[in-house]
Amino acid sequence: MSPVAGFRRVPGVLQKAFSSGLSKSPKFIGHEQVNPRPVYSYKGSPVIGNVSGRSYVTSVDPSHGLTEEQCAIQKLATDFALNEMLPHMAEWDEKEIFPVKTMQSAAALGFGAIYAREDYGGTGLSRLDASIIFEALAQGCTSTTAYISIHNMCAWMIDEFGNDDQREKWIPQLATMEKFASYCLTEPGSGSDAASLSTNVRKDGDDLILNGSKAFISGGGDTDVYLVMCRTGGTGPKGISCVLVEKGMPGLNFGKKEKKVGWNSQPTRMVIFEDCRVPASNIIGKEGQGFNIAMKGLNGGRINIASCSLGAAHASIMAAAAHVKVRKQFGKPLAAFQNSQFRLAEMATDLVASRLLVRNAARALETGHKDTVSLCSMAKYYATEKCFNIINEALQLHGGYGYLKDYSVQQYLRDSRVHMILEGTNEVMRILIARGILEE
């Protein structure tokens, strides 16, 4: 049965995934469906797209307010997180394992190029769908999910700004995670002041020669594709271009693997260019468009990383609630004390408020709302701060047990702390929000 015009159906790669045999249900199941309007059925289940005028309700249960299609996608991602990621999360952290095979399995479900278009192999879902997926996956391993979100951002940048040849070459390989991608903006001397970056380019015939270095690069040294913001022109943002550098190109080198507090399932290294020779045809978009590409990528990246914080916070609340029900002091469960009840109430309220901001920003980005930059900044600033506090409170409710590596809450804490720093520090988010207000 063909979908009605104006409605979106689940892409083929996800339809296959629905029958892939992932059967264990997440702890949170069930959802509220307001005025559902099925378009067609997939094996008896109605699949619908976004319905104009539909009421949205967000609750502690992250499936509330979603369409039936989105609930199916969320369940798919949650099943994968709980069955394929969570059992290995502690080992990946302790041994600093970059779980390539697991991520490729996630890509087989459509999670390698979630919001890249379908014509070259992307999944073709919305920014809200991507947020739902990243929140669900982050329960299984926040660090690994954060890398997957960065990889998705890179795939979108090529899909959105690359030419047909670049899209045809790279999107299929990134969508399957046969190739992995890294985003290269930050430098040792330019973090928040990204427009002052100094990695420079000179032209040599049909080639570009890159010199400089990038710092704190997720996947650095292990990934295959590097989207590098570099200076092809004068000072300031208009002199910056985006260049795709492939691993193995002459002059591309890497620093030592950094030892980090969290995010240990993804390697972090400096990426160093020493007369690195790249074909001029590897420029993504137009020359001088790189800063604009980088910033547009970060709008989505901020939603993605905030979504990872949501997943870690939700898992931590569930773990804390389970713990206080069984842990007894003074002859009764911790759940019987108002202190525990009040903390859980505050945590749940902050989680729902954070999710509302994140999903609102995702819709704004998808529709091109005029306040998209401010709304993405609000979501990233608020959600990463509140969710970190939620996880910290969950650890406190665990008492001494929360500080043991046998309990996952401490890993959620370590993996989420950096979310307040990357994709634009939360101090920069405040600046962007204020700028939006003052410019009106």
Coordinates of C-alpha atoms in Angstrom, one line a residue:
M1 CA 0.0 0.0 0.0
S2 CA 1.6 3.3 -1.0
P3 CA 2.0 6.1 1.5
V4 CA -0.2 9.1 1.2
A5 CA 1.4 12.2 -0.2
G6 CA 2.9 14.4 2.5
F7 CA 3.6 11.5 4.9
R8 CA 7.0 9.9 5.4
R9 CA 7.4 6.1 5.7
V10 CA 10.1 4.2 7.4
P11 CA 13.1 3.8 5.1
G12 CA 13.7 0.3 3.7
V13 CA 16.8 -0.2 5.9
L14 CA 14.8 0.3 9.0
Q15 CA 11.9 -1.8 7.8
K16 CA 14.3 -4.7 7.5
A17 CA 15.6 -4.0 11.0
F18 CA 12.1 -4.2 12.5
S19 CA 12.2 -8.0 11.7
S20 CA 15.8 -8.5 12.6
G21 CA 15.0 -10.6 15.7
L22 CA 15.8 -8.0 18.4
S23 CA 13.0 -9.0 20.7
K24 CA 13.9 -8.0 24.2
S25 CA 11.7 -5.1 25.3
P26 CA 13.1 -2.1 27.1
K27 CA 12.1 -1.4 30.7
F28 CA 10.0 1.5 29.6
I29 CA 7.3 0.4 27.1
G30 CA 4.0 1.7 26.1
H31 CA 3.2 5.2 24.8
E32 CA 0.4 7.7 24.4
Q33 CA -0.9 8.0 20.8
V34 CA -2.9 11.2 20.2
N35 CA -5.3 11.0 17.2
P36 CA -3.1 8.6 15.3
R37 CA -3.5 8.6 11.5
P38 CA -2.0 5.5 10.0
V39 CA -0.8 5.7 6.4
Y40 CA 0.0 2.1 5.6
S41 CA 0.9 -1.1 7.5
Y42 CA 4.1 -2.9 7.8
K43 CA 3.4 -6.5 8.9
G44 CA 0.2 -5.4 10.5
S45 CA 1.6 -2.4 12.3
P46 CA 0.5 1.1 11.2
V47 CA 3.4 3.4 10.3
I48 CA 2.8 7.1 10.3
G49 CA 4.8 10.3 9.7
N50 CA 4.6 13.7 11.4
V51 CA 1.0 14.8 11.6
S52 CA 0.2 18.5 11.3
G53 CA -1.4 19.8 14.5
R54 CA -0.7 16.7 16.5
S55 CA -0.3 17.2 20.2
Y56 CA 3.1 16.3 21.7
V57 CA 3.4 15.1 25.2
T58 CA 6.8 14.4 26.8
S59 CA 7.1 12.5 30.1
V60 CA 9.7 10.5 32.0
D61 CA 9.0 7.7 29.6
P62 CA 10.9 8.9 26.4
S63 CA 8.4 7.2 24.1
H64 CA 5.5 9.4 25.2
G65 CA 4.5 11.9 22.5
L66 CA 6.1 10.0 19.7
T67 CA 4.4 8.8 16.5
E68 CA 4.1 5.0 16.1
E69 CA 6.9 5.1 13.6
Q70 CA 9.2 6.9 16.1
C71 CA 8.2 4.4 18.8
A72 CA 9.3 1.6 16.6
I73 CA 12.6 3.3 15.8
Q74 CA 13.1 4.0 19.4
K75 CA 12.4 0.5 20.5
L76 CA 14.8 -0.8 17.8
A77 CA 17.6 1.5 19.1
T78 CA 16.8 0.7 22.8
D79 CA 16.9 -3.1 22.1
F80 CA 20.2 -2.7 20.4
A81 CA 21.6 -0.5 23.2
L82 CA 20.5 -2.9 26.0
N83 CA 21.5 -6.1 24.2
E84 CA 24.6 -5.2 22.1
M85 CA 26.2 -2.3 23.9
L86 CA 25.4 -2.2 27.6
P87 CA 26.9 -5.7 28.4
H88 CA 30.2 -4.4 27.0
M89 CA 30.1 -0.8 28.1
A90 CA 32.4 -1.3 31.1
E91 CA 35.0 -3.4 29.2
W92 CA 35.1 -0.9 26.3
D93 CA 35.8 1.8 28.9
E94 CA 38.4 -0.1 30.9
K95 CA 40.3 -1.5 28.0
E96 CA 39.7 1.6 25.7
I97 CA 38.2 -0.5 23.0
F98 CA 36.9 1.3 19.9
P99 CA 34.0 -1.1 19.1
V100 CA 34.1 -1.1 15.3
K101 CA 32.0 -4.3 14.8
T102 CA 29.3 -3.2 17.1
M103 CA 29.1 0.2 15.4
Q104 CA 28.9 -1.5 12.0
S105 CA 26.0 -3.6 13.4
A106 CA 24.3 -0.3 14.4
A107 CA 24.9 1.0 10.9
A108 CA 23.2 -2.1 9.5
L109 CA 20.1 -0.9 11.4
G110 CA 20.3 2.5 9.6
F111 CA 22.3 4.4 12.3
G112 CA 25.4 5.3 10.3
A113 CA 23.9 8.2 8.3
I114 CA 20.6 8.8 10.0
Y115 CA 19.7 12.2 8.5
A116 CA 21.6 11.9 5.2
R117 CA 19.3 11.6 2.2
E118 CA 18.4 8.2 0.9
D119 CA 19.5 8.6 -2.7
Y120 CA 23.1 7.8 -1.8
G121 CA 22.5 5.4 1.0
G122 CA 21.5 7.6 3.9
T123 CA 18.6 6.6 6.2
G124 CA 16.7 9.8 5.4
L125 CA 15.2 10.4 8.9
S126 CA 14.5 13.7 10.6
R127 CA 16.6 15.5 13.3
L128 CA 14.0 14.5 15.9
D129 CA 14.3 10.9 14.8
A130 CA 18.1 11.1 15.2
S131 CA 17.7 12.6 18.7
I132 CA 15.4 9.8 19.7
I133 CA 17.9 7.2 18.4
F134 CA 20.9 8.8 20.1
E135 CA 19.1 9.1 23.4
A136 CA 18.2 5.4 23.3
L137 CA 21.6 4.2 22.2
A138 CA 23.3 6.3 24.9
Q139 CA 21.8 4.1 27.6
G140 CA 23.9 1.3 26.3
C141 CA 27.2 3.3 26.0
T142 CA 27.2 7.1 26.1
S143 CA 30.8 7.3 24.8
T144 CA 30.3 5.1 21.8
T145 CA 27.0 6.8 21.0
A146 CA 28.7 10.2 21.1
Y147 CA 31.2 9.0 18.5
I148 CA 28.4 7.7 16.3
S149 CA 26.7 11.1 16.6
I150 CA 29.9 12.8 15.4
H151 CA 30.2 10.4 12.5
N152 CA 26.6 11.1 11.5
M153 CA 27.4 14.9 11.6
C154 CA 30.3 14.3 9.2
A155 CA 28.1 12.2 6.9
W156 CA 25.5 15.0 6.8
M157 CA 28.0 17.6 6.0
I158 CA 29.2 15.7 2.9
D159 CA 25.6 14.9 2.0
E160 CA 24.5 18.5 2.4
F161 CA 27.5 20.4 1.0
G162 CA 29.4 17.9 -1.1
N163 CA 29.0 17.5 -4.9
D164 CA 27.4 14.4 -6.5
D165 CA 30.8 12.7 -7.0
Q166 CA 31.7 13.2 -3.3
R167 CA 28.3 12.1 -2.1
E168 CA 28.3 9.0 -4.4
K169 CA 31.8 8.0 -3.1
W170 CA 31.5 8.6 0.6
I171 CA 27.8 8.4 1.8
P172 CA 27.5 4.7 1.1
Q173 CA 30.7 3.9 2.9
L174 CA 29.8 6.1 5.9
A175 CA 26.3 4.9 6.1
T176 CA 27.5 1.3 6.5
M177 CA 30.4 2.4 8.7
E178 CA 32.8 0.6 6.3
K179 CA 34.6 3.9 6.7
F180 CA 34.5 6.1 9.8
A181 CA 34.7 9.9 9.9
S182 CA 36.1 12.6 12.2
Y183 CA 35.4 16.3 12.5
C184 CA 38.4 18.5 12.7
L185 CA 37.9 22.1 13.9
T186 CA 39.6 22.6 17.3
E187 CA 43.3 23.5 17.3
P188 CA 45.8 23.8 20.2
G189 CA 45.5 27.5 19.9
S190 CA 41.9 28.0 18.9
G191 CA 39.1 26.4 20.8
S192 CA 36.0 28.6 21.4
D193 CA 37.6 31.2 19.0
A194 CA 37.3 28.8 16.1
A195 CA 37.4 31.5 13.4
S196 CA 41.1 32.2 14.4
L197 CA 42.2 28.7 13.4
S198 CA 45.6 28.6 11.8
T199 CA 45.9 25.3 9.9
N200 CA 46.8 26.7 6.4
V201 CA 46.6 25.6 2.8
R202 CA 48.7 26.5 -0.2
K203 CA 47.9 25.4 -3.7
D204 CA 50.2 23.4 -5.8
G205 CA 48.7 22.7 -9.2
D206 CA 45.7 20.5 -8.7
D207 CA 46.6 19.7 -5.1
L208 CA 46.3 21.4 -1.7
I209 CA 49.2 21.3 0.7
L210 CA 48.0 21.4 4.4
N211 CA 50.1 22.4 7.4
G212 CA 49.0 22.7 11.0
S213 CA 47.3 20.5 13.6
K214 CA 44.0 19.8 15.2
A215 CA 43.4 18.9 18.8
F216 CA 41.0 16.6 20.7
I217 CA 39.8 14.8 17.6
S218 CA 37.4 12.0 18.3
G219 CA 38.4 8.9 16.4
G220 CA 41.7 10.4 15.5
G221 CA 44.1 7.9 14.1
D222 CA 41.5 5.1 13.9
T223 CA 39.1 6.7 11.5
D224 CA 39.3 6.9 7.7
V225 CA 37.9 10.3 6.7
Y226 CA 38.8 13.7 8.3
L227 CA 36.7 16.8 7.6
V228 CA 39.3 19.5 8.2
M229 CA 38.5 23.2 8.6
C230 CA 41.6 25.0 7.3
R231 CA 42.6 28.5 6.0
T232 CA 42.6 28.8 2.3
G233 CA 42.2 32.6 2.3
G234 CA 42.6 35.6 4.6
T235 CA 41.9 36.0 8.3
G236 CA 38.5 35.5 9.8
P237 CA 35.7 33.0 9.0
K238 CA 35.5 33.8 5.3
G239 CA 39.0 32.5 4.7
I240 CA 38.1 29.0 6.0
S241 CA 37.4 26.0 3.8
C242 CA 36.3 22.4 4.5
V243 CA 38.7 19.8 3.1
L244 CA 38.2 16.0 3.2
V245 CA 41.5 14.3 4.0
E246 CA 41.7 10.5 3.7
K247 CA 43.8 8.4 6.1
G248 CA 47.0 7.4 4.3
M249 CA 47.5 10.6 2.4
P250 CA 51.1 11.7 2.5
G251 CA 51.8 14.2 5.3
L252 CA 48.9 13.1 7.5
N253 CA 50.1 12.1 11.0
F254 CA 48.7 11.6 14.5
G255 CA 49.7 12.4 18.0
K256 CA 49.7 10.0 21.0
K257 CA 46.4 8.6 22.1
E258 CA 45.1 10.8 24.9
K259 CA 44.3 9.4 28.4
K260 CA 40.8 10.7 29.3
V261 CA 38.5 10.8 32.3
G262 CA 35.7 9.4 30.1
W263 CA 34.8 8.8 26.5
N264 CA 37.3 5.9 26.6
S265 CA 35.6 3.7 23.9
Q266 CA 36.6 6.3 21.3
P267 CA 40.3 7.2 20.7
T268 CA 41.3 10.9 20.9
R269 CA 44.4 12.2 19.2
M270 CA 45.9 15.2 17.7
V271 CA 45.7 15.2 13.9
I272 CA 48.9 16.7 12.3
F273 CA 49.4 17.9 8.8
E274 CA 53.0 18.3 7.6
D275 CA 52.9 19.2 3.9
C276 CA 49.9 17.0 3.6
R277 CA 49.0 16.7 -0.1
V278 CA 45.3 16.5 -0.9
P279 CA 43.5 16.8 -4.3
A280 CA 41.8 20.2 -4.7
S281 CA 38.7 18.2 -5.7
N282 CA 38.4 17.2 -2.0
I283 CA 37.1 20.6 -1.0
I284 CA 33.6 20.2 0.4
G285 CA 31.3 23.0 -0.7
K286 CA 32.8 26.2 -2.0
E287 CA 36.2 27.6 -1.1
G288 CA 35.6 30.0 1.8
Q289 CA 32.4 28.2 2.9
G290 CA 34.1 26.0 5.6
F291 CA 33.2 28.1 8.7
N292 CA 29.6 28.2 7.7
I293 CA 29.7 24.4 7.1
A294 CA 31.3 23.8 10.4
M295 CA 28.8 26.0 12.3
K296 CA 25.8 24.4 10.5
G297 CA 27.2 21.0 11.4
L298 CA 27.5 22.0 15.1
N299 CA 23.8 23.1 15.3
G300 CA 22.9 19.4 14.8
G301 CA 25.9 18.2 16.8
R302 CA 24.7 20.2 19.8
I303 CA 21.3 18.5 19.6
N304 CA 23.0 15.1 19.2
I305 CA 25.3 15.5 22.2
A306 CA 22.5 16.8 24.3
S307 CA 20.5 13.7 23.3
C308 CA 23.4 11.5 24.5
S309 CA 23.2 13.3 27.9
L310 CA 19.4 12.6 28.0
G311 CA 20.1 8.8 27.5
A312 CA 22.7 8.7 30.2
A313 CA 20.5 10.7 32.6
H314 CA 17.4 8.5 32.0
A315 CA 19.4 5.3 32.6
S316 CA 20.9 6.8 35.8
I317 CA 17.4 7.7 37.1
M318 CA 16.2 4.2 36.4
A319 CA 19.2 2.7 38.2
A320 CA 18.8 5.1 41.2
A321 CA 15.1 4.3 41.5
A322 CA 15.8 0.5 41.4
H323 CA 18.6 0.9 44.0
V324 CA 16.6 2.9 46.6
K325 CA 13.8 0.4 46.5
V326 CA 16.1 -2.4 47.7
R327 CA 18.8 -0.6 49.7
K328 CA 17.7 -0.4 53.4
Q329 CA 18.9 1.8 56.2
F330 CA 17.3 2.3 59.6
G331 CA 15.1 -0.6 58.9
K332 CA 13.4 0.6 55.8
P333 CA 14.2 1.1 52.1
L334 CA 15.8 4.4 51.0
A335 CA 12.8 4.9 48.8
A336 CA 10.7 5.5 51.9
F337 CA 12.6 8.6 52.9
Q338 CA 11.5 12.0 51.7
N339 CA 15.1 12.9 50.8
S340 CA 15.2 10.1 48.2
Q341 CA 11.7 10.9 46.9
F342 CA 12.5 14.7 46.6
R343 CA 15.7 14.0 44.8
L344 CA 14.1 11.6 42.3
A345 CA 11.3 14.1 41.8
E346 CA 13.8 16.9 41.0
M347 CA 15.8 14.6 38.7
A348 CA 12.7 13.5 36.8
T349 CA 11.5 17.1 36.4
D350 CA 14.9 18.2 35.0
L351 CA 15.0 15.3 32.6
V352 CA 11.6 16.0 31.1
A353 CA 12.4 19.7 30.8
S354 CA 15.7 18.9 29.1
R355 CA 14.0 16.5 26.7
L356 CA 11.4 19.1 25.8
L357 CA 14.2 21.6 24.9
V358 CA 16.1 19.1 22.9
R359 CA 13.2 17.9 20.9
N360 CA 12.0 21.4 20.3
A361 CA 15.4 22.4 19.0
A362 CA 15.4 19.3 16.7
R363 CA 12.1 20.4 15.2
A364 CA 13.4 24.0 14.8
L365 CA 16.5 22.7 13.0
E366 CA 14.5 20.5 10.7
T367 CA 12.1 23.3 9.7
G368 CA 14.7 26.1 9.5
H369 CA 13.2 28.2 12.2
K370 CA 14.7 31.6 12.4
D371 CA 15.9 31.1 16.1
T372 CA 17.5 27.7 15.3
V373 CA 21.0 28.7 16.6
S374 CA 19.6 30.0 19.9
L375 CA 17.3 27.1 20.4
C376 CA 20.1 24.5 19.7
S377 CA 22.3 26.4 22.1
M378 CA 19.6 26.5 24.8
A379 CA 19.1 22.7 24.4
K380 CA 22.8 21.9 24.5
Y381 CA 23.5 24.2 27.5
Y382 CA 20.5 23.3 29.6
A383 CA 20.3 19.6 28.9
T384 CA 24.0 18.8 29.3
E385 CA 24.2 20.7 32.6
K386 CA 20.9 19.4 34.0
C387 CA 21.6 15.8 32.9
F388 CA 25.1 15.8 34.4
N389 CA 23.5 17.0 37.7
I390 CA 20.9 14.2 37.4
I391 CA 23.6 11.6 37.0
N392 CA 25.6 13.0 39.9
E393 CA 22.5 12.9 42.1
A394 CA 21.9 9.3 41.0
L395 CA 25.4 8.4 42.1
Q396 CA 24.8 10.1 45.4
L397 CA 21.6 8.0 45.9
H398 CA 23.8 4.9 45.4
G399 CA 26.0 6.0 48.2
G400 CA 29.4 4.3 48.2
Y401 CA 28.3 1.8 45.7
G402 CA 27.9 4.5 43.1
Y403 CA 31.6 5.2 43.2
L404 CA 32.4 1.6 42.3
K405 CA 33.1 0.7 38.7
D406 CA 30.8 -2.3 39.2
Y407 CA 27.9 0.2 38.9
S408 CA 27.3 1.9 35.6
V409 CA 26.2 5.3 37.1
Q410 CA 29.9 6.3 37.6
Q411 CA 30.6 5.7 33.9
Y412 CA 27.6 7.7 32.8
L413 CA 29.0 10.5 35.0
R414 CA 32.5 10.4 33.5
D415 CA 31.2 10.0 29.9
S416 CA 28.8 12.9 30.2
R417 CA 31.0 15.5 31.8
V418 CA 32.7 16.4 28.6
H419 CA 29.4 17.3 27.0
M420 CA 29.5 20.6 28.7
I421 CA 32.8 21.4 26.9
L422 CA 32.6 20.0 23.3
E423 CA 30.5 21.1 20.4
G424 CA 30.9 24.6 21.8
T425 CA 31.4 25.1 25.5
N426 CA 28.4 26.0 27.6
E427 CA 29.9 29.4 28.1
V428 CA 29.8 29.9 24.3
M429 CA 26.2 28.6 24.3
R430 CA 25.2 31.4 26.7
I431 CA 26.9 34.0 24.4
L432 CA 24.9 32.7 21.4
I433 CA 21.6 32.7 23.3
A434 CA 22.2 36.3 24.5
R435 CA 23.3 37.4 21.1
G436 CA 20.0 36.2 19.7
I437 CA 18.1 38.2 22.2
L438 CA 20.0 41.4 21.9
E439 CA 19.9 41.3 18.1
E440 CA 16.1 41.3 18.0

